[in-house]
Coordinates of C-alpha atoms in Angstrom, one line a residue:
M7 CA 57.4 32.4 50.9
G8 CA 60.1 32.4 48.3
I9 CA 59.3 35.8 46.9
V10 CA 61.7 37.2 44.2
I11 CA 61.4 40.8 43.3
D12 CA 62.2 41.4 39.6
E13 CA 61.4 45.1 39.2
M14 CA 60.9 47.9 41.8
S15 CA 59.9 51.6 41.5
A16 CA 57.2 53.7 43.1
E17 CA 55.2 53.4 39.9
R18 CA 55.6 49.7 39.1
A19 CA 56.9 46.6 40.9
V20 CA 57.0 43.0 39.7
G21 CA 57.6 40.0 41.8
R22 CA 57.2 36.2 41.7
M23 CA 56.4 33.5 44.2
P24 CA 56.3 29.7 43.9
V25 CA 53.0 27.9 44.4
E26 CA 54.9 25.0 46.0
G27 CA 55.3 25.5 49.8
N28 CA 52.5 28.2 49.8
T29 CA 49.4 26.0 49.4
Q30 CA 46.4 25.3 51.5
P31 CA 45.5 21.7 52.4
V32 CA 43.6 21.1 49.2
G33 CA 46.8 21.8 47.1
I34 CA 46.1 25.2 45.7
L35 CA 47.9 28.5 46.4
H36 CA 46.6 29.9 49.7
G37 CA 44.6 33.1 49.3
G38 CA 46.7 34.6 52.0
A39 CA 49.8 34.0 49.9
H40 CA 48.3 36.2 47.2
V41 CA 47.9 38.9 49.8
V42 CA 51.5 38.5 51.1
L43 CA 52.9 38.9 47.6
A44 CA 50.7 41.9 46.9
E45 CA 51.4 43.6 50.2
T46 CA 55.1 43.1 49.8
L47 CA 55.1 44.7 46.3
G48 CA 52.7 47.5 47.2
S49 CA 54.4 48.4 50.5
V50 CA 57.9 48.4 49.1
A51 CA 56.7 50.5 46.1
A52 CA 55.1 52.9 48.6
N53 CA 58.3 53.1 50.6
V54 CA 60.2 54.0 47.5
H55 CA 57.8 56.8 46.8
A56 CA 57.9 57.9 50.5
G57 CA 61.7 58.6 50.3
A58 CA 64.4 58.9 52.9
G59 CA 63.3 59.6 56.4
R60 CA 59.7 58.6 55.7
V61 CA 57.8 55.2 55.9
A62 CA 54.7 53.7 54.4
M63 CA 52.3 51.9 56.6
G64 CA 49.4 49.8 55.2
I65 CA 46.0 51.0 56.1
E66 CA 43.7 49.1 53.7
L67 CA 43.9 46.0 51.5
N68 CA 41.4 44.1 49.6
A69 CA 41.6 41.0 47.4
S70 CA 39.4 39.5 44.8
H71 CA 40.3 35.9 43.7
S72 CA 39.4 34.9 40.2
R73 CA 41.2 31.5 39.6
S74 CA 43.3 29.1 41.6
A75 CA 46.8 27.8 40.9
A76 CA 48.1 24.4 41.9
S77 CA 51.7 24.5 40.5
G78 CA 54.3 26.8 39.0
W79 CA 54.9 30.4 39.9
V80 CA 52.6 33.4 40.5
T81 CA 53.6 36.8 39.2
G82 CA 52.4 40.0 40.8
T83 CA 52.4 43.2 38.8
C84 CA 52.0 46.2 41.0
T85 CA 50.9 49.5 39.4
A86 CA 50.5 52.9 41.2
L87 CA 47.0 54.3 41.1
H88 CA 47.7 57.3 43.3
L89 CA 51.1 58.6 44.6
G90 CA 50.3 61.5 47.0
S91 CA 52.2 63.2 49.8
T92 CA 50.4 61.3 52.5
L93 CA 48.7 58.3 50.8
T94 CA 49.5 55.9 48.0
T95 CA 47.3 53.3 46.4
H96 CA 48.6 50.5 44.3
Q97 CA 46.8 47.7 42.4
V98 CA 48.5 44.3 42.1
V99 CA 47.4 41.9 39.4
M100 CA 48.4 38.2 40.0
T101 CA 48.8 35.9 37.1
D102 CA 49.9 32.3 36.6
D103 CA 52.6 31.0 34.3
R104 CA 50.2 31.1 31.4
G105 CA 49.3 34.7 32.0
R106 CA 45.8 34.0 33.4
L107 CA 44.3 36.3 36.0
L108 CA 44.4 34.7 39.5
S109 CA 43.6 37.7 41.7
T110 CA 43.5 41.5 41.9
V111 CA 44.6 43.2 45.1
R112 CA 44.4 46.9 46.0
I113 CA 46.6 48.3 48.8
T114 CA 46.6 51.8 50.4
N115 CA 49.5 53.0 52.5
F116 CA 49.8 56.0 54.7
L117 CA 53.1 57.9 54.4
T118 CA 54.6 59.5 57.6
D119 CA 57.9 60.6 59.0
A120 CA 60.0 57.7 60.3
R121 CA 60.3 57.6 64.1
D122 CA 63.7 58.0 65.7
E123 CA 64.1 54.9 67.9
G124 CA 67.1 56.4 69.7

């Protein structure tokens, strides 16, 4: 996918992904690629919030696509809406190289204790 994470905290995460290599047959960024970038940012931010010995597991995600992109890079800016002890909700806004809105994604993660696989 070529994702590059530029900033990461529980409250805010920023990452980029190239359009090239992530397109659907008509040559625009695949809607699923938007979701992959958003889920990557939201899930990692939720895991940062969860802390040591805990994990975040996605339980809900929705995406609204506003504009397509055929070249360049897509930037996802993930902002925490809720950081609780058992649930987190983040909103990820996707923009193109010109700063135009491409999509908005919301992800909710459930926080639980990590399982000992031993």
